[in-house]
Coordinates of C-alpha atoms and ligand atoms in Angstrom, one line a residue:
X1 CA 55.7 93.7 51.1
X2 CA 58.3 91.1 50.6
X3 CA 59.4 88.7 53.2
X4 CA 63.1 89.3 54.7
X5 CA 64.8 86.4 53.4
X6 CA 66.9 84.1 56.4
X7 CA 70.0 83.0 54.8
X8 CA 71.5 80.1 56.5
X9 CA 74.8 80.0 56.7
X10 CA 76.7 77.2 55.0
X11 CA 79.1 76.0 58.0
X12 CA 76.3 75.3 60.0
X13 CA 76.4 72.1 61.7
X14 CA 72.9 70.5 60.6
X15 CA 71.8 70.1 64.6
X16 CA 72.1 73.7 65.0
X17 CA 69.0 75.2 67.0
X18 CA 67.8 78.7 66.6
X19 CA 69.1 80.9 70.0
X20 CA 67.1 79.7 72.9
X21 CA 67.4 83.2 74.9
X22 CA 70.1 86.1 74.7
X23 CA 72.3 85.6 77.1
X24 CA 71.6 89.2 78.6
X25 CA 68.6 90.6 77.6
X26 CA 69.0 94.4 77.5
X27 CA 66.0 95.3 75.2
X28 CA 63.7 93.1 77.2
X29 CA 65.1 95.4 80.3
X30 CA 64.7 98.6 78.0
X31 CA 60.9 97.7 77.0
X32 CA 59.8 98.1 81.1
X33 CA 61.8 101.5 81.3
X34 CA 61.5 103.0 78.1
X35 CA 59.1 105.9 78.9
X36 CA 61.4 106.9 81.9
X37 CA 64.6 106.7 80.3
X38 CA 63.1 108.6 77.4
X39 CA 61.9 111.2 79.3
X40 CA 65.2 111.5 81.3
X41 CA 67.1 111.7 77.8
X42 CA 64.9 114.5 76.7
X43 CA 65.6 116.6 79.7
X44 CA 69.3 116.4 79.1
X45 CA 69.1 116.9 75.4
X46 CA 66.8 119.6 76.2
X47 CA 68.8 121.2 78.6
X48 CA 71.8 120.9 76.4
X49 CA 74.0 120.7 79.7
X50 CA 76.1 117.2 79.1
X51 CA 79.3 117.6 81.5
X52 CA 78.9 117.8 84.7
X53 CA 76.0 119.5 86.6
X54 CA 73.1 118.5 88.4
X55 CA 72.4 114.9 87.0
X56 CA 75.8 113.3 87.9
X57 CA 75.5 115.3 91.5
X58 CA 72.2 114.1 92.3
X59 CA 72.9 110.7 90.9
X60 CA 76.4 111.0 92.7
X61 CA 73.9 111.5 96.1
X62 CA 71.3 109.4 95.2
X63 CA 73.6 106.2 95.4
X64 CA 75.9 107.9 98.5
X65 CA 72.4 107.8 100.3
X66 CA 71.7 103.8 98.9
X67 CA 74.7 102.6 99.3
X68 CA 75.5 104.2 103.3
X69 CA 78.6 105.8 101.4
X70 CA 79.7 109.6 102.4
X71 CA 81.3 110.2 99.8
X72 CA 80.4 109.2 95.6
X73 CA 82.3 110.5 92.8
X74 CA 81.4 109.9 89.2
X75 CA 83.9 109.1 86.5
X76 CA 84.6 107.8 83.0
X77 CA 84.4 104.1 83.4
X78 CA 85.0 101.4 85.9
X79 CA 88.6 101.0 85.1
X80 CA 89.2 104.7 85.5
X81 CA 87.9 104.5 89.3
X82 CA 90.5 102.1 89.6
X83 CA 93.2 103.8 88.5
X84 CA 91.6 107.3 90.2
X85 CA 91.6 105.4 93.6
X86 CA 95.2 104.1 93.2
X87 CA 96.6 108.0 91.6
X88 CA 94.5 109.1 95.1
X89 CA 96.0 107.1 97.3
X90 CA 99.3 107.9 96.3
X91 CA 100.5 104.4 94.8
X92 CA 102.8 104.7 91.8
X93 CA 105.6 103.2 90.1
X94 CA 107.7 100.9 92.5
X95 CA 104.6 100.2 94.9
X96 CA 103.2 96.6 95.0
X97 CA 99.5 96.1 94.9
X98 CA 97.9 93.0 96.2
X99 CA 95.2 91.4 94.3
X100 CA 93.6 88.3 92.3
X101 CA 94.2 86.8 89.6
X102 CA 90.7 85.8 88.6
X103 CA 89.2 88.6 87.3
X104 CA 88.6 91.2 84.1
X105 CA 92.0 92.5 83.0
X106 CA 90.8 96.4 84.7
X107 CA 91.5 95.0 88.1
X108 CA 95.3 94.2 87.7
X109 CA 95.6 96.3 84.5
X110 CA 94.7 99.6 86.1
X111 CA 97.8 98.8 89.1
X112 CA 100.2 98.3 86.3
X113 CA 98.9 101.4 84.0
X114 CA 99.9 103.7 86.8
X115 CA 103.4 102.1 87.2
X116 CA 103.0 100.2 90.2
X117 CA 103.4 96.1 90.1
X118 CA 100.2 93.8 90.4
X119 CA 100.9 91.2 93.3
X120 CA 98.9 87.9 92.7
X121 CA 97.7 85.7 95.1
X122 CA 95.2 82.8 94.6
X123 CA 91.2 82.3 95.1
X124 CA 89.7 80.6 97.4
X125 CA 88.1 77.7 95.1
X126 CA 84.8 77.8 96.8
X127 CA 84.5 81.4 96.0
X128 CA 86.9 82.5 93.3
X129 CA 87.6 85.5 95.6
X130 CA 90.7 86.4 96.9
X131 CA 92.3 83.9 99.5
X132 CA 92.6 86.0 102.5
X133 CA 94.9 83.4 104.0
X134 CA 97.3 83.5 101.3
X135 CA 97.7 87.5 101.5
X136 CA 100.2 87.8 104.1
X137 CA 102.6 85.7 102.8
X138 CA 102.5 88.1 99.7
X139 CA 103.0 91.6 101.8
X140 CA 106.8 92.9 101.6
X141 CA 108.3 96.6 101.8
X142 CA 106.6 97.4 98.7
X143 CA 103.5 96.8 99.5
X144 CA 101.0 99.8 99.5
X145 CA 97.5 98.2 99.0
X146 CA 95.4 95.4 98.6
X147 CA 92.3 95.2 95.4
X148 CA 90.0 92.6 96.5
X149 CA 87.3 91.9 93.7
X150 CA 83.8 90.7 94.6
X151 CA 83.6 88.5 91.6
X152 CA 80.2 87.8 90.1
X153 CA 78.5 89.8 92.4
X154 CA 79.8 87.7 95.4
X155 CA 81.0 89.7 98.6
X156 CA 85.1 88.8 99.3
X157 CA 85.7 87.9 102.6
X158 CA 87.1 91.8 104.0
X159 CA 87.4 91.5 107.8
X160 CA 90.2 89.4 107.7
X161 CA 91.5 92.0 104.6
X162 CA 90.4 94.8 106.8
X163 CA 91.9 93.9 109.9
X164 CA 95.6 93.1 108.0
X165 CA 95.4 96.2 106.2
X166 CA 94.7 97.6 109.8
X167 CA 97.7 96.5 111.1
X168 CA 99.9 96.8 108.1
X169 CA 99.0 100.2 107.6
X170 CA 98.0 99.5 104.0
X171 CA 95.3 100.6 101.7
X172 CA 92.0 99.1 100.6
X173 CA 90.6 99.3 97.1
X174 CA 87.3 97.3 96.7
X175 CA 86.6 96.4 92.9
X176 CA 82.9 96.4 93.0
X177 CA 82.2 96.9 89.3
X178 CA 80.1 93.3 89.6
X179 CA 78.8 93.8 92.9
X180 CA 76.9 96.6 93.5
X181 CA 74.3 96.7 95.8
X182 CA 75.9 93.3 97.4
X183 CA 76.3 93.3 101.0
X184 CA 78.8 91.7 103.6
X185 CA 77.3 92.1 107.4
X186 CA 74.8 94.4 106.2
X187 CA 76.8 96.6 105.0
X188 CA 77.1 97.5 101.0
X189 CA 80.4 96.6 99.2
X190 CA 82.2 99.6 98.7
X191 CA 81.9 101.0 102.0
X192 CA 84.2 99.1 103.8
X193 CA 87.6 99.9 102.4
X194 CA 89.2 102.8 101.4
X195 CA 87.7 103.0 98.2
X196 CA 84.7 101.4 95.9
X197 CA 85.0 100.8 92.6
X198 CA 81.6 100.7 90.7
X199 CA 80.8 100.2 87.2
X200 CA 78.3 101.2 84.9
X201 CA 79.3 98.8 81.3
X202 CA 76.1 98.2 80.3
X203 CA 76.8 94.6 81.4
X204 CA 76.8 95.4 85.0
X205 CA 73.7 94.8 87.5
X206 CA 73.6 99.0 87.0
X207 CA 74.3 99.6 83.5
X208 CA 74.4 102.9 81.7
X209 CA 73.9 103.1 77.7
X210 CA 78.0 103.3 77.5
X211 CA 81.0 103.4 80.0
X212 CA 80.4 105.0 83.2
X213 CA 81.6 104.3 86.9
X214 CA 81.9 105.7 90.1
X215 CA 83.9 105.6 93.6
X216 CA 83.0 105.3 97.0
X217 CA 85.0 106.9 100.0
X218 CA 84.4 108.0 103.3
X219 CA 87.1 109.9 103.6
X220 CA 86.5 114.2 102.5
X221 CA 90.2 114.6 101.6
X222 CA 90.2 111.6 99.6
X223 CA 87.0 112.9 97.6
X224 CA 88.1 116.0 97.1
X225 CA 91.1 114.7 95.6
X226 CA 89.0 112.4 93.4
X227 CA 87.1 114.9 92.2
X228 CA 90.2 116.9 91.0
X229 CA 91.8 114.0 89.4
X230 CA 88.6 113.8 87.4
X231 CA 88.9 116.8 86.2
X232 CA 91.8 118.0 85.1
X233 CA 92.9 118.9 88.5
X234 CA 90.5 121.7 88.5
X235 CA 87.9 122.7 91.1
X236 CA 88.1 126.5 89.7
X237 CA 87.8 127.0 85.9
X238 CA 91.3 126.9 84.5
X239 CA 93.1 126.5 87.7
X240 CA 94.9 123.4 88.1
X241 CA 95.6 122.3 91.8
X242 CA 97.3 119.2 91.0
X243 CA 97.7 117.3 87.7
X244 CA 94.6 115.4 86.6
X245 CA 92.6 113.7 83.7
X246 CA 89.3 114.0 82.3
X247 CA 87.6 111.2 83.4
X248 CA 84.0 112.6 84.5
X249 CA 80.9 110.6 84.1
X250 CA 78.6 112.2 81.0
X251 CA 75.3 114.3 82.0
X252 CA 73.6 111.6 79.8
X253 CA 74.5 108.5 81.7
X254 CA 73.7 110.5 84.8
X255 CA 70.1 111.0 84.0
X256 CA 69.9 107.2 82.3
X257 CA 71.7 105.9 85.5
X258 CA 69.1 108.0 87.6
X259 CA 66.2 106.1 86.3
X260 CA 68.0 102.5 86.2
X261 CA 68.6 103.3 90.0
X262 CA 65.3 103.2 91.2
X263 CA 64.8 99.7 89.7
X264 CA 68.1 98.3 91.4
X265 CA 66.9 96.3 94.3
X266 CA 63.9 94.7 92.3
X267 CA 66.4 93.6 89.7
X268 CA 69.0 92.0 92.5
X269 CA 65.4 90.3 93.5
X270 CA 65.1 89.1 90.1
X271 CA 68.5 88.1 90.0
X272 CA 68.6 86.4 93.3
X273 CA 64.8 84.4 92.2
X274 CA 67.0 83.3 89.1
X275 CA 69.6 81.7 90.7
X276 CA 67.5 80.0 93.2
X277 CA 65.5 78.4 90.9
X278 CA 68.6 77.0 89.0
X279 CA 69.7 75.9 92.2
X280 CA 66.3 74.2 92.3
X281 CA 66.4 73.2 88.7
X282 CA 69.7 71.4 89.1
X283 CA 68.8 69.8 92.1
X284 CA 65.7 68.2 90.4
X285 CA 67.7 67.1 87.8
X286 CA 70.1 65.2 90.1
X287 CA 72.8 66.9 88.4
X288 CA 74.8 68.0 91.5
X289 CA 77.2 65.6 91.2
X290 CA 78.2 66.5 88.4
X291 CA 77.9 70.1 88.0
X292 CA 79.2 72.2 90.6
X293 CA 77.2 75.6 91.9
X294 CA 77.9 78.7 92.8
X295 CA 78.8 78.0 96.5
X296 CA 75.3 79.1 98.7
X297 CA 76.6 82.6 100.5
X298 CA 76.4 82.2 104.1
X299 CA 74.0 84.5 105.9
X300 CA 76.2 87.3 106.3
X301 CA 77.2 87.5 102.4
X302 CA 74.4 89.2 100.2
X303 CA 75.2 87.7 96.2
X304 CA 73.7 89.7 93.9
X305 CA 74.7 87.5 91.0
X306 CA 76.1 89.6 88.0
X307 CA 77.1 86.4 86.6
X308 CA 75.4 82.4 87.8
X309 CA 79.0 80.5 87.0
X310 CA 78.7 76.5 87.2
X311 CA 81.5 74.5 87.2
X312 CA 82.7 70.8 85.9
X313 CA 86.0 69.6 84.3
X314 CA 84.1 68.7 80.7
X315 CA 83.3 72.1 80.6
X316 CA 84.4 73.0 77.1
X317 CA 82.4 70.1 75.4
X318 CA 79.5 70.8 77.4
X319 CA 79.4 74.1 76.5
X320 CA 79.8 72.9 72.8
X321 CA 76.8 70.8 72.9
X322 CA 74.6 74.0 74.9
X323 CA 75.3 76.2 72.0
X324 CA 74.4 73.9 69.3
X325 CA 71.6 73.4 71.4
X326 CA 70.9 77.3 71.1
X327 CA 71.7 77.7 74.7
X328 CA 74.3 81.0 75.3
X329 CA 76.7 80.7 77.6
X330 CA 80.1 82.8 78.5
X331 CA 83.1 82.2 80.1
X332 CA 84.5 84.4 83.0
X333 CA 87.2 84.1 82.3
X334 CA 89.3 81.6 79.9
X335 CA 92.4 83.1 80.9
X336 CA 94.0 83.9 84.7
X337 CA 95.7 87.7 84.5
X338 CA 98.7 86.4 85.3
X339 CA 99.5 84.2 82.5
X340 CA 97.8 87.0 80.4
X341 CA 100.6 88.0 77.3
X342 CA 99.7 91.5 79.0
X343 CA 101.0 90.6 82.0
X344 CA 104.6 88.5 80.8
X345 CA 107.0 91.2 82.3
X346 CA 105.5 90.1 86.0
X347 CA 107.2 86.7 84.7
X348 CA 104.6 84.7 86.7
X349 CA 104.4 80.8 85.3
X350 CA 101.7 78.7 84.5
X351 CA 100.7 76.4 87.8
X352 CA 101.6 79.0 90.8
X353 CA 97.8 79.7 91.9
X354 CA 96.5 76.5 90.6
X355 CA 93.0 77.2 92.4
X356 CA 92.3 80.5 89.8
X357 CA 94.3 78.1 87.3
X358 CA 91.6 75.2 87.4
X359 CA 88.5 77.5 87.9
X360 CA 89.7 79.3 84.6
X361 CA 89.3 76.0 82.9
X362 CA 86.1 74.7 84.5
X363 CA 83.6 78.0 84.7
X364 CA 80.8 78.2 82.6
X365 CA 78.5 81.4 83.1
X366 CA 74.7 80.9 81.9
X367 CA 72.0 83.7 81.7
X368 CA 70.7 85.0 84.7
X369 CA 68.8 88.3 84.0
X370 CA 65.8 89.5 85.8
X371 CA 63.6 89.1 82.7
X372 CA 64.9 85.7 82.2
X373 CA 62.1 83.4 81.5
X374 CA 61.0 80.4 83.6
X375 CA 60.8 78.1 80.8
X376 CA 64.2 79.4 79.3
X377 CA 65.8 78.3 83.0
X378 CA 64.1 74.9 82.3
X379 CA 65.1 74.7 79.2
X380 CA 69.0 75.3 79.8
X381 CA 68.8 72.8 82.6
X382 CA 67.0 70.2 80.7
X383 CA 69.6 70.6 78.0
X384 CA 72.6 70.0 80.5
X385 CA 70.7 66.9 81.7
X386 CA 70.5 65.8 78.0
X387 CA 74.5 66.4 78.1
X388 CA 75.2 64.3 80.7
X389 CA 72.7 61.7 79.8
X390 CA 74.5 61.4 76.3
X391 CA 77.8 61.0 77.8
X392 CA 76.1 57.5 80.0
X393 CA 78.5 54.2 79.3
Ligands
PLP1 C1 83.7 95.6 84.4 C2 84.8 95.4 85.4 C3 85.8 96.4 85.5 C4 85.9 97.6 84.6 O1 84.8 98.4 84.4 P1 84.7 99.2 83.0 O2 83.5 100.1 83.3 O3 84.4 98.3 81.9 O4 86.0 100.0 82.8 C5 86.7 96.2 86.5 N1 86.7 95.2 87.3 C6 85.8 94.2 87.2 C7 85.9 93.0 88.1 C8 84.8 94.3 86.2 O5 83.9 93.3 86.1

């Protein structure tokens, strides 16, 4: 048997250390669930039944009963229970939607693929959520509903969005896609406006092997318009209520989902031990000064960390030095939507929401997985002490 040869590739700078960790370790996820999510595979392939049916309705019930939610409704992907909210609620073209620009392209992108015109209004810096301060200002005629995100798996601040949807008789769509399982006042996020917005991108705290997502509602006329809209505007075999799309979640995902379910909360636990011990980790390391944390939730916020951002203005060259280190980082994300080419014809200019502006430049995301190791976490650290240390006078 011959050895696989490593080839080395030329442009390699000669520091370069092998990867230290993945930044999301799926497979080491897959290895604890494998005989489950086998077993639920076989039983659909068996079964030969992939639209529809009684996987996505009990997984559609199973996370209605977790979440506190009446209502769940499968679909296609977390941008399509975007857009499926929106189509419900009746916003089209010449409506104005409120939202943030400090997010993944889906949350404004799916206001503007239905015609209607995305509405920024800046973070709160501490956060990266939504200012709820600053939406008023931003409500006119046009106005028909307000998207707050819960970005990284951190709650927004809804009562005050609540209560001024309340009283401006406007709608609520919660983009949850990072945040499931996160709660504000003990209740889920999802649950408390209008609609929620769930992903399953394998990325997500509930991944799926592919797209998948799902919406929350308590309202029965508002499901029962989701579920047509998902289906080609069908509840009866080839008769077509209103105009719809196919956008239904696959049998397959379903049954994978199903399985991934039942290990949700230990993996937020995982997720929440993580980020603790970074906290811990940077403290020890004296590095607070420098390196700014995720802000600590107060008691009322539950953060179920999809993504452990830091933040400091040398960002770029520290992130350099962790990946020639071996250390994998991201960034969430390089670019504001509204200076996004994507997003020109809103003719928004670089400088009017300087808080999502700045945190754009300055946010570095490292790995925070449940199976993340300890001595990975002590690693990272130690190499962003080594950073700073380098940079002495
Ligand atoms: C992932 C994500 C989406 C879109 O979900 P997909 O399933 O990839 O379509 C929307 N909003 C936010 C904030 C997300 O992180």
């Amino acid at each position: 048997m011959t050895h696989p040869v490593k080839v080395r590739p030329t442009d390699r700078s000669p520091s370069l250390k092998p990867p230290l960790c993945d930044f999301l370790d799926l497979k080491a996820q897959f290895a604890t669930i494998r005989e489950e999510v086998m077993e639920a595979v076989t039983r659909v392939m068996e079964s030969q039944l992939f639209i529809m049916g009684s996987e996505v309705r009990l997984l559609e019930e199973e996370i209605a009963a977790l979440l506190g939610a009446k209502h769940a409704i499968g679909c296609a992907s977390g941008t399509d229970a975007l857009i499926l909210s929106l189509l419900a609620a009746g916003v089209g073209p010449g409506d104005e939607v409120i939202t943030t620009p400090f997010s993944f392209v889906a949350t404004a992108g799916s206001i503007a693929w239905i015609g209607a015109k995305p509405v920024f209004v800046d973070i709160d810096p501490e956060t990266y959520n939504i200012d709820p301060a600053k939406i008023e200002a931003a409500i006119t005629s046009k106005t028909r509903a307000i998207m707050p995100v819960h970005l990284f798996g951190l709650p927004a601040d809804l009562d005050p969005i609540l209560r001024l949807a309340k009283a401006k008789n406007l709608v609520v769509v919660e983009d949850a896609a990072q945040a499931i399982g996160a709660r504000y006042h003990d209740r889920y996020v999802g649950t408390l406006g209008d609609f929620g917005c769930f992903s399953f991108f394998p990325s997500k705290n509930l991944g799926g092997a592919g797209d998948g997502g799902l919406i929350t509602t308590e309202n029965a006329a508002l499901d029962e318009r989701l579920r047509l809209l998902r289906m080609h505007g069908s509840k009866t075999k080839y008769h077509h209520d209103i105009l719809g799309t196919n956008s239904r979640l696959d049998a397959l995902q379903a049954a994978v989902l199903r399985v991934k379910l039942r290990h949700l909360a230990g993996w937020t636990k995982g997720r929440q031990a993580r980020a603790q011990r970074y906290r811990q980790l940077f403290a020890e390391a004296k590095l607070l000064q420098q390196v700014r944390l995720p802000a600590i939730p107060p008691p009322q916020y539950e953060h179920v960390y999809n993504q452990f951002s830091i933040r400091c203005p040398e960002r770029d060259t520290l992130r350099e030095f962790l990946r020639l280190a071996g250390v994998p980082t991201e960034i969430y994300y390089p670019r504001t939507l509204h200076l996004q080419p994507a997003f020109e014809h809103l003719a928004y200019g670089a400088g009017q929401f300087p808080h999502a502006e700045a945190a754009s430049q300055e946010v570095l995301a490292l790995p925070v997985f449940p199976e993340l190791q300890d001595a990975h976490q002590v690693a990272i650290v130690a190499t962003i002490t080594e950073f700073y240390a380098s940079r002495q006078p």
